Structure formats: C-alpha cells, structure tokens
N, CA, C and O of each residue as an XYZ file, in Angstrom:
444
protein
N      -9.607      1.875     16.598
C     -10.393      1.868     15.377
C     -10.174      0.552     14.634
O      -9.038      0.095     14.511
N     -11.223     -0.048     14.150
C     -11.143     -1.308     13.426
C     -10.418     -1.119     12.102
O     -10.527     -0.068     11.470
N      -9.693     -2.121     11.694
C      -8.937     -2.076     10.443
C      -9.796     -2.586      9.297
O     -10.550     -3.547      9.443
N      -9.665     -1.926      8.161
C     -10.333     -2.361      6.936
C      -9.360     -2.258      5.775
O      -8.578     -1.311      5.688
N      -9.415     -3.229      4.893
C      -8.650     -3.198      3.642
C      -9.595     -3.634      2.539
O     -10.089     -4.762      2.552
N      -9.853     -2.745      1.579
C     -10.740     -3.079      0.477
C      -9.979     -2.956     -0.835
O      -9.202     -2.023     -1.036
N     -10.215     -3.906     -1.715
C      -9.510     -3.973     -2.989
C     -10.448     -3.652     -4.135
O     -11.575     -4.144     -4.188
N      -9.968     -2.815     -5.057
C     -10.690     -2.486     -6.277
C      -9.716     -2.696     -7.428
O      -8.656     -2.071     -7.472
N     -10.072     -3.572     -8.356
C      -9.240     -3.846     -9.536
C      -9.900     -3.275    -10.775
O     -11.061     -3.565    -11.065
N      -9.141     -2.452    -11.512
C      -9.692     -1.845    -12.716
C      -8.559     -1.455    -13.656
O      -7.621     -0.766    -13.254
N      -8.645     -1.895    -14.902
C      -7.665     -1.542    -15.939
C      -6.227     -1.832    -15.527
O      -5.330     -1.033    -15.797
N      -6.003     -2.962    -14.879
C      -4.651     -3.343    -14.495
C      -4.108     -2.630    -13.273
O      -2.947     -2.809    -12.907
N      -4.952     -1.815    -12.638
C      -4.536     -1.085    -11.438
C      -5.290     -1.655    -10.239
O      -6.520     -1.689    -10.219
N      -4.533     -2.099     -9.247
C      -5.126     -2.592     -8.009
C      -5.059     -1.470     -6.985
O      -3.979     -0.980     -6.656
N      -6.218     -1.071     -6.486
C      -6.285     -0.037     -5.448
C      -6.748     -0.689     -4.159
O      -7.817     -1.298     -4.101
N      -5.926     -0.553     -3.124
C      -6.298     -1.067     -1.808
C      -6.451      0.126     -0.874
O      -5.508      0.886     -0.654
N      -7.649      0.277     -0.333
C      -7.916      1.337      0.625
C      -7.707      0.778      2.026
O      -8.308     -0.229      2.400
N      -6.844      1.444      2.799
C      -6.527      1.012      4.159
C      -7.093      2.016      5.150
O      -6.881      3.221      5.017
N      -7.818      1.509      6.147
C      -8.434      2.364      7.155
C      -8.194      1.752      8.529
O      -8.322      0.541      8.713
N      -7.845      2.599      9.486
C      -7.701      2.142     10.866
C      -6.258      1.951     11.271
O      -5.384      2.722     10.874
N      -6.009      0.920     12.066
C      -4.682      0.654     12.606
C      -4.185     -0.691     12.089
O      -4.824     -1.726     12.282
N      -3.033     -0.651     11.431
C      -2.451     -1.854     10.837
C      -1.371     -2.396     11.765
O      -0.281     -1.834     11.869
N      -1.696     -3.500     12.437
C      -0.725     -4.140     13.325
C      -0.704     -5.637     13.021
O      -1.333     -6.091     12.066
N       0.023     -6.399     13.840
C       0.205     -7.827     13.586
C      -1.113     -8.595     13.563
O      -1.229     -9.593     12.852
N      -2.099     -8.152     14.322
C      -3.362     -8.887     14.392
C      -4.181     -8.783     13.107
O      -5.009     -9.650     12.832
N      -3.958     -7.729     12.317
C      -4.748     -7.536     11.095
C      -3.898     -7.551      9.821
O      -4.444     -7.484      8.720
N      -2.589     -7.637      9.952
C      -1.708     -7.667      8.778
C      -2.090     -8.768      7.788
O      -1.980     -8.547      6.582
N      -2.538     -9.953      8.246
C      -2.948    -10.986      7.275
C      -4.093    -10.552      6.361
O      -4.181    -11.019      5.225
N      -4.960     -9.680      6.830
C      -6.059     -9.164      5.992
C      -5.474     -8.363      4.833
O      -5.878     -8.531      3.682
N      -4.526     -7.496      5.145
C      -3.848     -6.687      4.132
C      -3.078     -7.594      3.173
O      -3.121     -7.399      1.958
N      -2.383     -8.572      3.716
C      -1.591     -9.492      2.897
C      -2.484    -10.267      1.926
O      -2.084    -10.535      0.793
N      -3.672    -10.621      2.361
C      -4.622    -11.331      1.497
C      -5.025    -10.460      0.303
O      -5.129    -10.958     -0.818
N      -5.248     -9.179      0.534
C      -5.609     -8.261     -0.559
C      -4.457     -8.117     -1.546
O      -4.676     -8.041     -2.754
N      -3.233     -8.081     -1.033
C      -2.051     -8.009     -1.899
C      -1.974     -9.268     -2.758
O      -1.697     -9.197     -3.955
N      -2.221    -10.411     -2.139
C      -2.204    -11.682     -2.873
C      -3.247    -11.678     -3.988
O      -2.976    -12.136     -5.098
N      -4.439    -11.160     -3.691
C      -5.490    -11.065     -4.708
C      -5.040    -10.180     -5.870
O      -5.270    -10.514     -7.032
N      -4.402     -9.054     -5.558
C      -3.910     -8.146     -6.597
C      -2.840     -8.827     -7.441
O      -2.830     -8.682     -8.664
N      -1.951     -9.561     -6.807
C      -0.891    -10.275     -7.530
C      -1.501    -11.364     -8.417
O      -1.082    -11.539     -9.562
N      -2.481    -12.090     -7.896
C      -3.142    -13.143     -8.670
C      -3.861    -12.583     -9.897
O      -4.004    -13.274    -10.906
N      -4.313    -11.329     -9.807
C      -4.993    -10.674    -10.918
C      -3.998    -10.049    -11.905
O      -4.396     -9.437    -12.896
N      -2.704    -10.211    -11.621
C      -1.626     -9.666    -12.464
C      -1.726     -8.154    -12.642
O      -1.538     -7.627    -13.739
N      -2.026     -7.471    -11.542
C      -2.098     -6.003    -11.579
C      -0.754     -5.440    -12.022
O       0.301     -5.948    -11.644
N      -0.808     -4.391    -12.822
C       0.414     -3.761    -13.322
C       0.884     -2.633    -12.408
O       2.046     -2.230    -12.446
N      -0.039     -2.130    -11.584
C       0.281     -1.082    -10.613
C      -0.499     -1.368     -9.339
O      -1.629     -1.853     -9.387
N       0.116     -1.062     -8.195
C      -0.541     -1.231     -6.906
C      -0.617      0.128     -6.232
O       0.404      0.759     -5.961
N      -1.837      0.571     -5.965
C      -2.069      1.867     -5.339
C      -2.643      1.621     -3.947
O      -3.707      1.019     -3.799
N      -1.926      2.096     -2.929
C      -2.387      1.954     -1.554
C      -2.905      3.302     -1.086
O      -2.132      4.240     -0.892
N      -4.205      3.395     -0.907
C      -4.852      4.629     -0.467
C      -4.825      4.610      1.069
O      -5.579      3.874      1.706
N      -3.946      5.429      1.642
C      -3.620      5.329      3.064
C      -4.090      6.516      3.898
O      -3.669      6.669      5.044
N      -4.957      7.357      3.338
C      -5.429      8.535      4.068
C      -6.067      8.162      5.399
O      -5.927      8.890      6.382
N      -6.764      7.035      5.435
C      -7.478      6.624      6.635
C      -6.681      5.724      7.563
O      -7.209      5.247      8.567
N      -5.413      5.487      7.240
C      -4.576      4.624      8.075
C      -3.895      5.492      9.134
O      -3.063      6.340      8.812
N      -4.257      5.270     10.396
C      -3.757      6.132     11.474
C      -2.540      5.561     12.188
O      -1.861      6.277     12.923
N      -2.258      4.274     11.977
C      -1.127      3.643     12.665
C      -0.665      2.442     11.854
O      -1.472      1.721     11.267
N       0.660      2.239     11.830
C       1.208      1.054     11.182
C       2.372      0.534     12.007
O       3.347      1.248     12.239
N       2.266     -0.708     12.449
C       3.334     -1.331     13.233
C       4.385     -1.918     12.294
O       4.269     -1.810     11.073
N       5.396     -2.532     12.865
C       6.427     -3.179     12.058
C       5.831     -4.319     11.227
O       6.343     -4.633     10.153
N       4.762     -4.933     11.711
C       4.087     -5.980     10.933
C       3.489     -5.387      9.656
O       3.503     -6.032      8.608
N       2.972     -4.179      9.739
C       2.459     -3.496      8.557
C       3.567     -3.190      7.574
O       3.396     -3.330      6.363
N       4.701     -2.771      8.100
C       5.863     -2.490      7.257
C       6.338     -3.768      6.566
O       6.690     -3.743      5.386
N       6.350     -4.870      7.288
C       6.729     -6.161      6.692
C       5.750     -6.532      5.582
O       6.145     -7.135      4.585
N       4.494     -6.182      5.743
C       3.497     -6.477      4.719
C       3.731     -5.622      3.476
O       3.492     -6.080      2.359
N       4.195     -4.388      3.659
C       4.563     -3.557      2.509
C       5.739     -4.184      1.754
O       5.753     -4.203      0.523
N       6.715     -4.691      2.489
C       7.857     -5.365      1.869
C       7.367     -6.604      1.118
O       7.817     -6.877      0.005
N       6.441     -7.357      1.730
C       5.831     -8.516      1.075
C       5.180     -8.085     -0.241
O       5.315     -8.771     -1.254
N       4.477     -6.951     -0.227
C       3.811     -6.453     -1.431
C       4.826     -6.211     -2.537
O       4.602     -6.592     -3.686
N       5.926     -5.587     -2.194
C       6.971     -5.288     -3.183
C       7.519     -6.589     -3.770
O       7.724     -6.690     -4.980
N       7.753     -7.567     -2.925
C       8.281     -8.850     -3.389
C       7.241     -9.622     -4.197
O       7.560    -10.186     -5.244
N       6.023     -9.649     -3.723
C       4.960    -10.431     -4.352
C       4.555     -9.863     -5.708
O       4.319    -10.616     -6.652
N       4.472     -8.544     -5.806
C       4.025     -7.920     -7.047
C       5.114     -7.967     -8.110
O       4.814     -7.983     -9.304
N       6.369     -7.988     -7.692
C       7.479     -8.041     -8.639
C       8.068     -6.661     -8.896
O       7.414     -5.638     -8.696
N       9.294     -6.659     -9.334
C      10.044     -5.412     -9.528
C       9.427     -4.510    -10.588
O       9.584     -3.291    -10.523
N       8.726     -5.087    -11.563
C       8.162     -4.290    -12.651
C       6.899     -3.538    -12.246
O       6.473     -2.628    -12.958
N       6.296     -3.898    -11.120
C       5.050     -3.267    -10.672
C       5.375     -2.084     -9.760
O       6.041     -2.235     -8.735
N       4.898     -0.917    -10.149
C       5.084      0.275     -9.314
C       4.062      0.258     -8.188
O       2.893     -0.073     -8.385
N       4.540      0.629     -6.992
C       3.658      0.714     -5.830
C       3.577      2.172     -5.400
O       4.594      2.828     -5.177
N       2.351      2.663     -5.287
C       2.096      4.042     -4.898
C       1.475      4.069     -3.504
O       0.529      3.330     -3.230
N       1.997      4.908     -2.635
C       1.398      5.150     -1.325
C       0.780      6.535     -1.379
O       1.490      7.523     -1.569
N      -0.520      6.620     -1.215
C      -1.246      7.867     -1.401
C      -1.769      8.385     -0.061
O      -2.427      7.658      0.684
N      -1.470      9.644      0.234
C      -2.035     10.314      1.401
C      -1.584      9.747      2.733
O      -2.339      9.757      3.704
N      -0.374      9.260      2.782
C       0.135      8.639      4.006
C       0.302      9.682      5.110
O       0.951     10.709      4.913
N      -0.289      9.409      6.268
C      -0.200     10.323      7.406
C       1.211     10.295      8.002
O       1.921      9.295      7.890
N       1.601     11.386      8.624
C       2.955     11.549      9.140
C       3.387     10.415     10.071
O       4.516      9.934      9.977
N       2.495      9.984     10.968
C       2.861      8.925     11.912
C       3.090      7.583     11.211
O       3.711      6.687     11.783
N       2.598      7.439      9.983
C       2.827      6.229      9.199
C       4.040      6.421      8.285
O       4.776      5.469      8.022
N       4.246      7.633      7.807
C       5.392      7.932      6.940
C       6.712      7.721      7.681
O       7.675      7.216      7.103
N       6.758      8.101      8.938
C       8.005      8.067      9.700
C       8.694      6.702      9.686
O       9.871      6.634      9.334
N       8.013      5.611     10.054
C       8.704      4.314     10.020
C       9.085      3.875      8.606
O      10.075      3.168      8.418
N       8.303      4.292      7.618
C       8.631      3.965      6.225
C       9.945      4.636      5.846
O      10.804      4.011      5.222
N      10.106      5.892      6.215
C      11.335      6.619      5.898
C      12.517      6.129      6.727
O      13.639      6.057      6.225
N      12.274      5.795      7.985
C      13.369      5.327      8.849
C      13.999      4.050      8.321
O      15.195      3.822      8.506
N      13.209      3.224      7.669
C      13.735      1.970      7.135
C      14.267      2.117      5.713
O      14.893      1.196      5.187
N      14.025      3.270      5.086
C      14.466      3.483      3.712
C      13.521      2.890      2.679
O      13.825      2.897      1.486
N      12.382      2.378      3.123
C      11.448      1.751      2.185
C      10.838      2.773      1.223
O      10.350      2.407      0.154
N      10.867      4.042      1.600
C      10.294      5.068      0.715
C      11.048      5.159     -0.617
O      10.541      5.737     -1.578
N      12.266      4.585     -0.673
C      13.012      4.551     -1.929
C      12.486      3.462     -2.863
O      12.811      3.454     -4.050
N      11.683      2.551     -2.338
C      11.160      1.431     -3.125
C       9.748      1.663     -3.642
O       9.232      0.860     -4.420
N       9.123      2.749     -3.218
C       7.750      3.059     -3.602
C       7.662      4.514     -4.055
O       8.621      5.276     -3.935
N       6.504      4.881     -4.571
C       6.245      6.261     -4.968
C       5.212      6.813     -3.995
O       4.097      6.301     -3.902
N       5.595      7.857     -3.275
C       4.690      8.439     -2.283
C       4.116      9.740     -2.835
O       4.854     10.634     -3.251
N       2.778      9.830     -2.832
C       2.077     11.010     -3.318
C       1.098     11.495     -2.262
O       0.536     10.696     -1.513
N       0.897     12.800     -2.203
C      -0.059     13.381     -1.254
C      -1.496     13.021     -1.622
O      -2.309     12.694     -0.757
N      -1.795     13.086     -2.924
C      -3.151     12.811     -3.397
C      -3.081     11.906     -4.624
O      -2.046     11.797     -5.281
N      -4.197     11.267     -4.910
C      -4.287     10.411     -6.086
C      -4.308     11.295     -7.330
O      -5.184     12.146     -7.479
N      -3.348     11.091     -8.214
C      -3.259     11.872     -9.443
C      -3.332     10.913    -10.627
O      -2.352     10.238    -10.943
N      -4.492     10.852    -11.283
C      -4.648      9.916    -12.397
C      -3.628     10.125    -13.516
O      -3.240      9.160    -14.175
N      -3.192     11.349    -13.740
C      -2.220     11.590    -14.813
C      -0.877     10.943    -14.508
O      -0.154     10.552    -15.425
N      -0.537     10.829    -13.233
C       0.722     10.187    -12.828
C       0.558      8.677    -12.801
O       1.410      7.947    -13.306
N      -0.525      8.210    -12.217
C      -0.699      6.789    -11.968
C      -1.248      6.040    -13.185
O      -0.758      4.964    -13.527
N      -2.237      6.594    -13.816
C      -2.886      5.897    -14.926
C      -2.250      6.211    -16.268
O      -2.493      5.511    -17.251
N      -1.442      7.251    -16.319
C      -0.852      7.679    -17.590
C       0.284      6.847    -18.073
O       0.847      7.126    -19.132
C-alpha cells in the first residue's frame, strides 16, 4: 500500500494523517510534514495513525525526530495506532514520551 502523510494545521494543533506503510523509503515524506509543523510553531502534534499498517525502524526514528524537533513543551499524541505498529513503539519505551489514545478526543487534545 502506498504511503501518505497529510498535514492539517489549525489553532496551534498540527494533525498529520498517516496511511500505508512507513519504511525508510518514505520516512522523508513524514519528516517533511513534521518540519512543516515545527516551522508553524504548533503547540501540539497529533498523529492520526489508524491507517498506518506498518512502521519500520526508520519510522520509529522519525517519531524520535518529531519529539526532538517539536521540543519538550509540545505534546505528541498517537491516535488509533494499530497493534503491529504499537509493538515496536512499546519495545523501545517510546510510548513513555508520547500520549497514546484509541480515538481522537477533542476534550483531551484541544482542552
């Protein structure tokens, strides 16, 4: 499945929708969207991952890049992460650096 990353910026919240398989060949596309969000000084980064079916170590490195690029004050939310993608995130302990939610909850994220 082809990879897609789309960015929506609104009210200081950057939402990136990820679809397909995130590996080394497409990680730069994701990294570019993160850079755009950082350049816009987003206060929160929301990664909508329901459509992401696979993530390689390159994808995980891009998540680490996001955390570093956005800064410690910016909360990063992973929404709807599928089990096969959650596993490597948990194995590395990165889930302690982000907020993982099953569904997008505006009261949690926008409040």
